[in-house]
XYZ file of C-alpha atoms in Angstrom:
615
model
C 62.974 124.134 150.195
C 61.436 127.400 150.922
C 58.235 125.797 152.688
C 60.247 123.203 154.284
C 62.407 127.070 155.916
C 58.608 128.637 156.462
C 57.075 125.576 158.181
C 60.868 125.501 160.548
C 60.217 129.073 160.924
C 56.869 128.725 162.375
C 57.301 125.583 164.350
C 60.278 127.472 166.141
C 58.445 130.461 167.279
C 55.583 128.023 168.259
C 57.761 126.415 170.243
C 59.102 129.310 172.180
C 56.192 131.304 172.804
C 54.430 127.732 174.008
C 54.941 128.335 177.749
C 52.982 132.157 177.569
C 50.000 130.381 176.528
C 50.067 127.533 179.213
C 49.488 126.822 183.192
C 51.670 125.569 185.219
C 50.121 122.009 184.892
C 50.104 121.880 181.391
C 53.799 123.476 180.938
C 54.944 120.477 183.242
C 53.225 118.020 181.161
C 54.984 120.218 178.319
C 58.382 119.312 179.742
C 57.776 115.222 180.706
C 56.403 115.231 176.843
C 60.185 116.633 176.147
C 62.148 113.985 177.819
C 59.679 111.151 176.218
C 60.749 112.973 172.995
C 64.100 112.516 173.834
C 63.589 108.592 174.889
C 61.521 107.624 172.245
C 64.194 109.240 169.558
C 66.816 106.444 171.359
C 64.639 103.806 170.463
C 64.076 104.879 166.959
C 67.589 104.469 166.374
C 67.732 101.550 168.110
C 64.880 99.903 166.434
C 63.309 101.818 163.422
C 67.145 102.738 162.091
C 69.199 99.730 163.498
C 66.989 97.287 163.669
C 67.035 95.649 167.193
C 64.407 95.477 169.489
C 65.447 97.228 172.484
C 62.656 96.765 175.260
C 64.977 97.393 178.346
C 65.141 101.310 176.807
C 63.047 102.608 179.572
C 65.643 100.645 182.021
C 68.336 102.816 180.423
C 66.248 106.006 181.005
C 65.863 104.909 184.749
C 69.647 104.049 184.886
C 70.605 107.883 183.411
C 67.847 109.223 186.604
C 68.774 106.752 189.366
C 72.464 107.684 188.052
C 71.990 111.328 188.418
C 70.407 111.173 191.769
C 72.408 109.088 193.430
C 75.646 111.096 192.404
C 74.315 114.066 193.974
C 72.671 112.332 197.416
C 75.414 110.291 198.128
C 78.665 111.761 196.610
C 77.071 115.394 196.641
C 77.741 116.149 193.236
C 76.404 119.062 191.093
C 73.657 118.411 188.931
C 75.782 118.889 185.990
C 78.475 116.634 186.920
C 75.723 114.324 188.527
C 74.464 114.550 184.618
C 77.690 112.997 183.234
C 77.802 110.118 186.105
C 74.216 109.137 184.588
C 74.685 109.592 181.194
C 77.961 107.186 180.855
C 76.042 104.991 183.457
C 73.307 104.399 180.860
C 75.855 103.979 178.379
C 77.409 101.218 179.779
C 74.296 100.051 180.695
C 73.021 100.160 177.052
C 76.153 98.153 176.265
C 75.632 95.461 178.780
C 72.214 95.118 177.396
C 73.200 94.931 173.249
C 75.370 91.825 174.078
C 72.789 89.566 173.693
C 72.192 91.414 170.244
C 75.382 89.555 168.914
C 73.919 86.023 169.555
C 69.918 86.900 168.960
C 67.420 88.997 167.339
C 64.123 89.373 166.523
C 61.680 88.578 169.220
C 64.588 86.750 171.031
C 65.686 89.731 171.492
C 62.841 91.380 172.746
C 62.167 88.890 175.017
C 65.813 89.268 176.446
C 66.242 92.884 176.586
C 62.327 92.667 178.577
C 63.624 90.502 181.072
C 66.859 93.187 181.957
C 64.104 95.588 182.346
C 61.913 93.378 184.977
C 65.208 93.109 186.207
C 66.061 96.701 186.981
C 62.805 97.836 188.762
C 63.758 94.621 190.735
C 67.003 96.031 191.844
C 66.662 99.454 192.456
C 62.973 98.343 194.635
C 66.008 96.293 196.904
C 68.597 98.525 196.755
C 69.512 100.561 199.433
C 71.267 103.333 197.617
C 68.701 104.160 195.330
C 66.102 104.536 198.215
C 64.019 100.615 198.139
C 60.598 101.124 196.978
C 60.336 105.047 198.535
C 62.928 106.350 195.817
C 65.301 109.412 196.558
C 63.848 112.913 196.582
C 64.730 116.439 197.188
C 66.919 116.064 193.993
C 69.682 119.156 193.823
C 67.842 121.123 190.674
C 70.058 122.275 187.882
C 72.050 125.646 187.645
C 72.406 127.254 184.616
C 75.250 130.301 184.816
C 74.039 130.709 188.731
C 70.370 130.300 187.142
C 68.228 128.724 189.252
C 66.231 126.054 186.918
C 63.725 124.933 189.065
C 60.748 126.903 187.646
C 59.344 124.410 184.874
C 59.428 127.464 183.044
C 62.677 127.984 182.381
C 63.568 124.253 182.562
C 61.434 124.068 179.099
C 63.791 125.973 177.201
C 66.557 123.770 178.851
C 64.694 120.973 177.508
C 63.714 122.433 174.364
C 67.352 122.961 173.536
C 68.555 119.598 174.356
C 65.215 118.070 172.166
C 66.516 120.232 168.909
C 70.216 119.256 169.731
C 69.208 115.718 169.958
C 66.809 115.779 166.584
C 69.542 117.269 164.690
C 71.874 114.238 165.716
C 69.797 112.113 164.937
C 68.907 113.102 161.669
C 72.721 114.035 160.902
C 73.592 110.387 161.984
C 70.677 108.464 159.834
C 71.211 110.584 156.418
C 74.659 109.925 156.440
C 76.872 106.397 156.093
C 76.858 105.584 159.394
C 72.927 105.818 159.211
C 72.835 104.246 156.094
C 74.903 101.518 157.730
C 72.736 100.586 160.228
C 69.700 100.730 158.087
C 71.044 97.958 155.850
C 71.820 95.756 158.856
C 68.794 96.589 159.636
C 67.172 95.504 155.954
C 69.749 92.294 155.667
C 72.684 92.042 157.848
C 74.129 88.985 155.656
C 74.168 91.396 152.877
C 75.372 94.194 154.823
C 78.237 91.804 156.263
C 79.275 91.355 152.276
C 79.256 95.122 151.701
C 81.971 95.662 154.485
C 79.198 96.519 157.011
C 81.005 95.437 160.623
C 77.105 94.049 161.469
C 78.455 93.194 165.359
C 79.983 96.685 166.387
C 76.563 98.262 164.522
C 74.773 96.539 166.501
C 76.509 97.362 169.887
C 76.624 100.953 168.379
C 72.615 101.175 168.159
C 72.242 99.926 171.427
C 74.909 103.101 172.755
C 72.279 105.424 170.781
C 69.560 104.235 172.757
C 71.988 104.615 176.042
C 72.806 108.371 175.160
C 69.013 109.631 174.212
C 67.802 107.340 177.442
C 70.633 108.737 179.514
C 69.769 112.301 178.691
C 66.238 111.790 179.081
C 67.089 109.835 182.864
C 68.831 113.239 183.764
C 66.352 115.764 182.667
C 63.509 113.631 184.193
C 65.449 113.458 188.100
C 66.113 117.555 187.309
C 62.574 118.431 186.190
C 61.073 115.776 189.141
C 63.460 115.954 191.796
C 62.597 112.583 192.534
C 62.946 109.495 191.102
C 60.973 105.944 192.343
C 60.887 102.275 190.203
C 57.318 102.973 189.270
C 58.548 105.953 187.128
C 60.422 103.165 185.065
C 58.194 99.973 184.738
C 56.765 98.136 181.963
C 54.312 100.548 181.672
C 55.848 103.402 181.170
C 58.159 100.929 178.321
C 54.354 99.971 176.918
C 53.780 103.286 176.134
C 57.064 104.153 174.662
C 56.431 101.907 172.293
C 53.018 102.598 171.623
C 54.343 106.237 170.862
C 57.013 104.973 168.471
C 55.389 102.588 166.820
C 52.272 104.579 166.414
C 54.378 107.284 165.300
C 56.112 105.672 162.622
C 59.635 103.981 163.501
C 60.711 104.397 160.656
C 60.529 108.544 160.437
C 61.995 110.763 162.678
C 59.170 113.328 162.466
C 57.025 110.493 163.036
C 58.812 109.729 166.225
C 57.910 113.171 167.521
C 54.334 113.555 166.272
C 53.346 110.398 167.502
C 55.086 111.052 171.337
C 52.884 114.628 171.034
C 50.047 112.470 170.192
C 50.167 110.005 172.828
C 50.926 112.909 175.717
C 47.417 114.916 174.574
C 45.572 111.405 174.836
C 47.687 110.384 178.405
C 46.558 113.650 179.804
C 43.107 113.186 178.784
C 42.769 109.745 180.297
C 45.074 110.544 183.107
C 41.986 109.694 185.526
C 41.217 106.274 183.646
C 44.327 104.590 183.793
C 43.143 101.070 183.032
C 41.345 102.165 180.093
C 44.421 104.557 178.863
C 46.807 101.463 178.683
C 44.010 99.326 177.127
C 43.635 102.831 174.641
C 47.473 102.359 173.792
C 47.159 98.299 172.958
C 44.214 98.786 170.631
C 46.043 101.804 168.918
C 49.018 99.907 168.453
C 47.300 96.646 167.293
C 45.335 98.838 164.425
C 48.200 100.505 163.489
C 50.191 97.549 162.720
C 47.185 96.226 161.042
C 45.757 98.737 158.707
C 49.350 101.668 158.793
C 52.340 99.625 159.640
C 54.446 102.819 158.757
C 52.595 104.792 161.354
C 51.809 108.633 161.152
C 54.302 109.209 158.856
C 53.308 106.843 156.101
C 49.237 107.830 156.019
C 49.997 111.000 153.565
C 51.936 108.688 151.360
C 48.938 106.425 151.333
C 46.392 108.690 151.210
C 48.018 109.769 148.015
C 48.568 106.600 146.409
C 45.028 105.788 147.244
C 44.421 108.896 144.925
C 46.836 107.670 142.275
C 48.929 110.678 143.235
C 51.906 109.175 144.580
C 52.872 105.938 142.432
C 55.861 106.037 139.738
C 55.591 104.011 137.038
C 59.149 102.766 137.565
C 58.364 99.181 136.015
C 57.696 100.846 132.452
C 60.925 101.890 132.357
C 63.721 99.961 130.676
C 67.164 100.006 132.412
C 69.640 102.149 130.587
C 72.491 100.740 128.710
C 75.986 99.382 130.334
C 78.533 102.283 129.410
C 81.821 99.692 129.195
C 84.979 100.948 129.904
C 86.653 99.053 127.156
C 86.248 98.405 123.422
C 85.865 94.657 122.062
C 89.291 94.443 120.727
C 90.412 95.154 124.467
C 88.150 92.630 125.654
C 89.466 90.349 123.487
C 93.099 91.107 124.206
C 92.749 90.378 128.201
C 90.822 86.806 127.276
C 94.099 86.302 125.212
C 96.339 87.627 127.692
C 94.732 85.610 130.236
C 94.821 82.426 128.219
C 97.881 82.762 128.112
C 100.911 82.220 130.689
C 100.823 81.672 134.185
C 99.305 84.275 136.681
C 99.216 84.274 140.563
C 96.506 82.451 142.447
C 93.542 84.950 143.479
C 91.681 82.277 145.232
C 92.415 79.025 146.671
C 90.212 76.403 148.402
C 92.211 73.224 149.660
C 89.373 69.889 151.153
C 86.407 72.450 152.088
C 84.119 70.489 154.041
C 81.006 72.457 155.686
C 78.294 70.481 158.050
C 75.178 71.666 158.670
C 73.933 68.621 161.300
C 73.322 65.837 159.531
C 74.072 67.022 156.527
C 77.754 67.792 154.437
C 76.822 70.499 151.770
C 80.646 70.332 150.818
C 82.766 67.359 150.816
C 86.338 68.086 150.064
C 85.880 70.444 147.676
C 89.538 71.622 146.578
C 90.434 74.406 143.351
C 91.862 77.310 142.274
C 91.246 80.610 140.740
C 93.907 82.341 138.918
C 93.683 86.522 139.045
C 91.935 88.038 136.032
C 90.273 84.186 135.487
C 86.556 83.991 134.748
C 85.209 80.838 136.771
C 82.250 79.115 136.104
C 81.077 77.040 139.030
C 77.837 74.671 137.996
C 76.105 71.512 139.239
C 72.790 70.309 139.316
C 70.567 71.995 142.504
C 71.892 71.133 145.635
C 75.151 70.119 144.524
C 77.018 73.043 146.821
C 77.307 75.831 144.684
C 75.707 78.414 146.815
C 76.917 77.129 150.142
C 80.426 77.171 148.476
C 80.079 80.738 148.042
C 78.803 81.557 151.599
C 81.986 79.626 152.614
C 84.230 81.420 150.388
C 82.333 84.987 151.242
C 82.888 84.716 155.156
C 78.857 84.320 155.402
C 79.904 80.426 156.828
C 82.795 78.917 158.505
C 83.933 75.909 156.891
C 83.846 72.604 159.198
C 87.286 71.529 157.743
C 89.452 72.599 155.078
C 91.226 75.993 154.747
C 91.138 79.195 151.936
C 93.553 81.315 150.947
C 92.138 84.452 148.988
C 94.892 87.306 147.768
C 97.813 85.264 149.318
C 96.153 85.950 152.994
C 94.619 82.950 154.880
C 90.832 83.451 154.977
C 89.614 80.363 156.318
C 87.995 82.405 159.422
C 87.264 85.580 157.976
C 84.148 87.393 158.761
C 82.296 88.602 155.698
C 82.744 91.751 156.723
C 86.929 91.413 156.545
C 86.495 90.089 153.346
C 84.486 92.284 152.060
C 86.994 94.998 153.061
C 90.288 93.013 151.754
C 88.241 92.960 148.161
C 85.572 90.418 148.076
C 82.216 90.920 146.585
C 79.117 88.946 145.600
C 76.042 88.853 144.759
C 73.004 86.248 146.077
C 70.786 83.678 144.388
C 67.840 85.213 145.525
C 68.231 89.401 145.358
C 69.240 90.454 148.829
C 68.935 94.549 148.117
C 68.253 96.726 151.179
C 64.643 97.145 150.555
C 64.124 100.532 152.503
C 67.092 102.197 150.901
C 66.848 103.598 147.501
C 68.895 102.267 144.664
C 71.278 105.432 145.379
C 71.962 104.271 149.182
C 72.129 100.924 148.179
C 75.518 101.752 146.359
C 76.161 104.428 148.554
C 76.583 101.262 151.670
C 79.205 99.554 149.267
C 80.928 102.772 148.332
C 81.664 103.350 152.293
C 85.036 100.946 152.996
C 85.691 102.838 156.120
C 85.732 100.705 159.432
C 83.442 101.564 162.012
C 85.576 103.087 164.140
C 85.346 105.967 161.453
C 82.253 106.943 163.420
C 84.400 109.156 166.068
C 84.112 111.478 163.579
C 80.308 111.921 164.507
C 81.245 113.879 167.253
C 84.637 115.877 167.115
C 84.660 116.487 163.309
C 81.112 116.442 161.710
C 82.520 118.446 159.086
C 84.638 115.747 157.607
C 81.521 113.507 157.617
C 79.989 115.726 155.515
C 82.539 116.660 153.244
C 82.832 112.670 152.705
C 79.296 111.826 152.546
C 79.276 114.472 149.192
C 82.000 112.915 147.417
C 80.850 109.601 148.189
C 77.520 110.590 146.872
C 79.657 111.934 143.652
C 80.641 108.786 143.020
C 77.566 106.982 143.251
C 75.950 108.711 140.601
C 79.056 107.861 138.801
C 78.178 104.330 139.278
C 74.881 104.312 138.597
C 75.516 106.050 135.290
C 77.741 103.420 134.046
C 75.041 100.779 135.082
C 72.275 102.900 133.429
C 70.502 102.806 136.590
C 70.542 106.773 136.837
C 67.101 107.097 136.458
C 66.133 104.460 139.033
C 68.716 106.767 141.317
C 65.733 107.686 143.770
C 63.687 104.349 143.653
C 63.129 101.810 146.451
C 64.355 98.210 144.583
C 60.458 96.695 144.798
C 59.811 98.966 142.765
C 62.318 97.893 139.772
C 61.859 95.016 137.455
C 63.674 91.366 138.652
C 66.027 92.529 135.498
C 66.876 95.785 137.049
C 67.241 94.724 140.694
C 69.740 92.124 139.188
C 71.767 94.863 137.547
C 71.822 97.280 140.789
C 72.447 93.824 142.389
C 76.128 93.971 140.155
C 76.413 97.461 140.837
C 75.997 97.339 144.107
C 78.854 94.764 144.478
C 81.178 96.672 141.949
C 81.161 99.382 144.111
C 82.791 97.953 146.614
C 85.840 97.926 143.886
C 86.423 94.271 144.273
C 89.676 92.249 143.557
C 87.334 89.447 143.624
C 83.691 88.663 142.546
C 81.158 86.077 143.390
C 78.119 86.148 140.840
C 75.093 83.664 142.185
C 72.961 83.086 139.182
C 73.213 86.560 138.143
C 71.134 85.243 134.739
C 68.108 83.585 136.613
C 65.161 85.661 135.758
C 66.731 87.729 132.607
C 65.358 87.391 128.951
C 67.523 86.935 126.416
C 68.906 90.534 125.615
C 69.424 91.284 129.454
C 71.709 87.846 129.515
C 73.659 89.060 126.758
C 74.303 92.853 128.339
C 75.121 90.671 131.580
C 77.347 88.888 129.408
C 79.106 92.111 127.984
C 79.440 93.681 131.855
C 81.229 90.364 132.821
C 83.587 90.758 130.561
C 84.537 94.236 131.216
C 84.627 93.526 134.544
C 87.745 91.096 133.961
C 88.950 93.248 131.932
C 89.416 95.745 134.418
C 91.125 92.986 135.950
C 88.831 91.578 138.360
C 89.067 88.021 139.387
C 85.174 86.682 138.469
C 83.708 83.484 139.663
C 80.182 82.857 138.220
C 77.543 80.348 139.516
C 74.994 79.751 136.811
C 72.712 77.395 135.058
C 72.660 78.436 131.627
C 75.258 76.786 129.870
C 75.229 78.663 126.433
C 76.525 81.454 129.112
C 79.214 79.693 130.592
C 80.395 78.075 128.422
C 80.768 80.793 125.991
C 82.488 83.280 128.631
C 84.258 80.890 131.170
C 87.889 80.484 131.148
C 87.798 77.348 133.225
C 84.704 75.921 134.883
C 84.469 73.379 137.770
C 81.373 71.233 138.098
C 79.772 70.030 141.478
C 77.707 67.331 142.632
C 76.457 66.077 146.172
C 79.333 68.049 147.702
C 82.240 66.968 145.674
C 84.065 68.377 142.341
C 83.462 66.111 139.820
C 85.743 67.764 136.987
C 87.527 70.500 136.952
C 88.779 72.354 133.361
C 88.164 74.064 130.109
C 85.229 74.365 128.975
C 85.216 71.746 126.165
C 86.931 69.474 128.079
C 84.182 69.686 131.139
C 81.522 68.941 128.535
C 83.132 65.548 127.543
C 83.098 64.075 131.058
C 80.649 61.169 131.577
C 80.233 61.909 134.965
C 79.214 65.393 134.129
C 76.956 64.544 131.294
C 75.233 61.918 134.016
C 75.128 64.355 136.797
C 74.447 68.026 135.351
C 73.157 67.317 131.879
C 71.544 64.460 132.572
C 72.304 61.998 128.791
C 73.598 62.961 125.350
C 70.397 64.299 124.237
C 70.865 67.382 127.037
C 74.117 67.701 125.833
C 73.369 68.032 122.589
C 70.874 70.694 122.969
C 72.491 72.362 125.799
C 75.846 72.457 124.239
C 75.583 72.896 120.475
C 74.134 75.719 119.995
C 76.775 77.766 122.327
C 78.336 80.663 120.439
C 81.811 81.699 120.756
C 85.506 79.521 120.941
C 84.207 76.826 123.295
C 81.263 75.625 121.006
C 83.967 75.270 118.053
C 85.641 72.568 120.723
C 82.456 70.816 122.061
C 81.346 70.470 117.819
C 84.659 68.866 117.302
């Protein structure tokens, strides 16, 4: 902490005494490599945090200059009030531009958000406004308390203030849950979706980021310039950018800036070569992909594990043990209790048919779950389980049929809503956010505030970090319980499969479910992690938690289930207790395969069901 407070220390007298030791020409180059800063730290929200490949940025940074400009040439506006006109200009801009983020991603998206940026040196080259081709000059510089800001000079500390202003937001925003919101749409936004994480106003939200930081930038650029032409914004100029994020590290934030610095120093130096400067940027993007896909900011991390310095030996460790929060006896007094008598319906799914094409993955499929009921749904592979689940977890919309879950129609729900209303799962294959640490990845299900929350970012940034401790509180809480403590810090690679499965649980059990969907939460797990799984299950429902459990290893179902329902091609095939599931023909035929399976399957179960299936 103390050399983190030295190194801040010296950086920010570096930074202020910069323009005594500079010329003119290399102060101004000073204060363009501020407002690329500023641009580049939009699209390291936009893409490093959020995930979506924003290449229209630099059309957003044009929008917040052309903005600017025109407010004060044609409506003879202030600079300062010209500032605003530009800054919500790019806002709305940035807005326009994440809609296609809702439908597409990925290179789609790139490819989308390039053409809007073609598309905006074509307009503003033909519009008569913004000047055609010759651009608008003799821009009105800025005022500062009847300051004149025109010297580059001065207009660095301008700059420099808005650059630390705009670093501390950023950071502020990614270390905290709406940060940690967007990174996990970012890692997996099906399992963000499931943790309550509103994936399609995220996504409009990163795109806003980029607006703000590219507005801002727009504005200082037209002040520092005083003139503003479509070359200043081509694909170029959104090459580089790139090049100095990517190079950077999009991931880091300090990455962001060092690799911007970088890419200045070498722009200056090959300012009289321009073909060979952009060829310069390709190749250094291309290696650094290649041989450091984390950038700048991931080579001392390397370096060290190249040295054997920087590895944990995570894997050696075992995963604590499951602190219940009830004895045996009370486990054994809910089974009874929920034996017994007739309790509301939790869940209820009435001729569920889902088409994918040519294909029906569910034909029909009707049951119910009763609350506090542990469900066993099984079926040989590709009989519908998992695609049942997806259904029932708002991840698809069924093609016909309709759900009730908690008395409240759900047929249409987003994942998201359900999530929120008490619904959590986990996945057949382990969908943890890989960038986030075990600690964040509860930390995302802990958060079951809407997105709207985020206004908070802005007029009370106390609250969010008052919150952000006590959600942190409780976390550890969590991970306690799970004996996961000491994993609190790791990324999930670096866990066994029998760990990631329990912060898998966890992870879902923090979103303090009414409700939960386990997908083959045994695949993968020896025998003593089954029987711990086995143990958490059942103080889950004993906490009152409605538990529905895909899962091919019979000794576990049938030992724990209440009721299980068997699938096959799309259809329920039976539907009961345990020992009376086992007895059906067409279940033998279609899960177990003959007699033989069932006798080894079956027999050797422990617990009240095997008693029946003997008999």
């Amino acid at each position: 902490m103390i050399k983190k407070a030295i190194l801040t220390t010296i950086l920010a007298v570096f930074a202020l005494v910069l323009p005594y030791l500079m010329s003119g020409y290399t102060i101004h180059a000073a204060d363009v490599a501020i407002i690329y800063c500023l641009l580049a730290i939009g699209l390291y929200l936009t893409m490093g945090i959020a995930g979506q490949f924003n290449l229209a940025q630099v059309a957003l940074f044009g929008v917040g200059a052309y903005g600017s400009a025109i407010a004060t040439t044609t409506f003879g506006l202030g600079f300062w009030p010209a500032a605003v006109f530009g800054i919500i200009a790019a806002i709305i801009l940035s807005l326009i531009v994440g809609i296609p983020a809702l439908r597409v991603q990925s290179h789609y998206l790139a490819i989308v958000t390039l053409g809007l940026a073609l598309a905006f040196v074509s307009i503003v080259s033909n519009l008569v406004i913004a000047g055609q081709a010759e651009g608008l000059n003799n821009l009105v510089p800025a005022q500062f308390f009847g300051l004149d800001m025109s010297s580059d000079y001065l207009y660095y500390y301008l700059e420099l203030f808005v650059l630390v202003a705009g670093i501390l937001f950023a950071a502020f925003v990614v270390h905290t849950r709406l940060g940690r919101r967007l990174k996990a749409m970012r890692d997996d936004h099906l399992a963000a979706a499931a943790m309550g994480a509103e994936v399609p106003i995220l996504r409009m939200m990163a795109f806003a980021f980029g607006g703000v930081y590219g507005g801002v930038a727009g504005v200082l650029y037209a002040g520092l310039i005083r003139y503003v032409a479509p070359e200043s914004f081509g694909l170029p100029i959104m090459f580089l950018l790139l090049a100095m994020v990517v190079i950077g590290g999009r991931h880091s934030l300090p990455g962001v800036v060092v690799g911007v610095l970088a890419l200045s120093i070498v722009r200056e130096l090959l300012s009289d070569f321009s073909s060979v400067a952009q060829l310069a940027y390709g190749a250094l993007v291309v290696l650094v992909v290649v041989f450091a896909p984390t950038g700048l900011a991931g080579v001392p991390a390397r370096i060290l594990r190249l040295l054997g310095k920087g590895t944990r030996a995570v894997q050696a460790k075992g995963v604590g043990p499951y602190v219940a929060s009830h004895s045996p006896k009370e486990h054994a007094a809910a089974t009874a209790t929920f034996s017994s008598g007739e309790r509301p319906v939790a869940l209820e799914a009435k001729e569920i048919v889902k088409q994918f094409k040519g294909l029906r993955a569910l034909n029909g499929v009707s049951f119910s779950v009763r609350e506090g009921e542990i469900r066993g749904i099984v079926g040989p592979n590709g009989s519908g389980k998992t695609t049942l689940f997806n259904v029932l977890s708002g991840i698809h919309a069924p093609t016909a049929g309709a759900i009730r879950i908690l008395g409240q129609s759900s047929t249409s729900a987003s994942a998201y809503n359900l999530s929120l209303r008490g619904v959590a799962r986990t996945f057949q294959n382990l969908r943890l956010f890989r960038l986030l640490s075990v600690r964040d990845n509860v930390l995302v299900a802990l958060d079951r505030s809407t997105t709207t929350w985020s206004w908070r970012y802005v007029i009370w940034p106390v609250g969010v970090f008052r919150t952000d401790r006590e959600l942190r509180l409780r976390a550890d809480e969590i991970l306690e319980r799970y004996g996961l403590s000491k994993f609190a810090d790791s990324a999930p690679g670096e866990l066994s499969y029998g760990a990631q499965r329990r912060v898998e649980i966890a992870r879902a059990m923090a979103t303090s479910p009414k409700i939960l969907l386990l997908d083959e939460p045994a695949a993968g797990l020896n025998g003593d992690e089954v029987n711990q799984l086995r143990d958490i299950v059942n103080d889950i429902r004993t906490d009152g938690v409605t538990v529905l459990i895909i899962e091919h290893n019979m000794g576990l179902v049938m030992s724990m289930c209440d009721r299980v329902t068997v699938l096959a091609t799309g259809s329920v095939i039976a539907d009961g207790a345990p020992a009376e599931v086992a007895r059906v023909p067409q279940v033998i035929e279609a899960y177990l395969g003959d007699d033989a399976a069932l006798d080894n399957d079956l027999l050797e179960i422990e617990g009240p069901a095997s008693e029946e299936v003997k008999k």
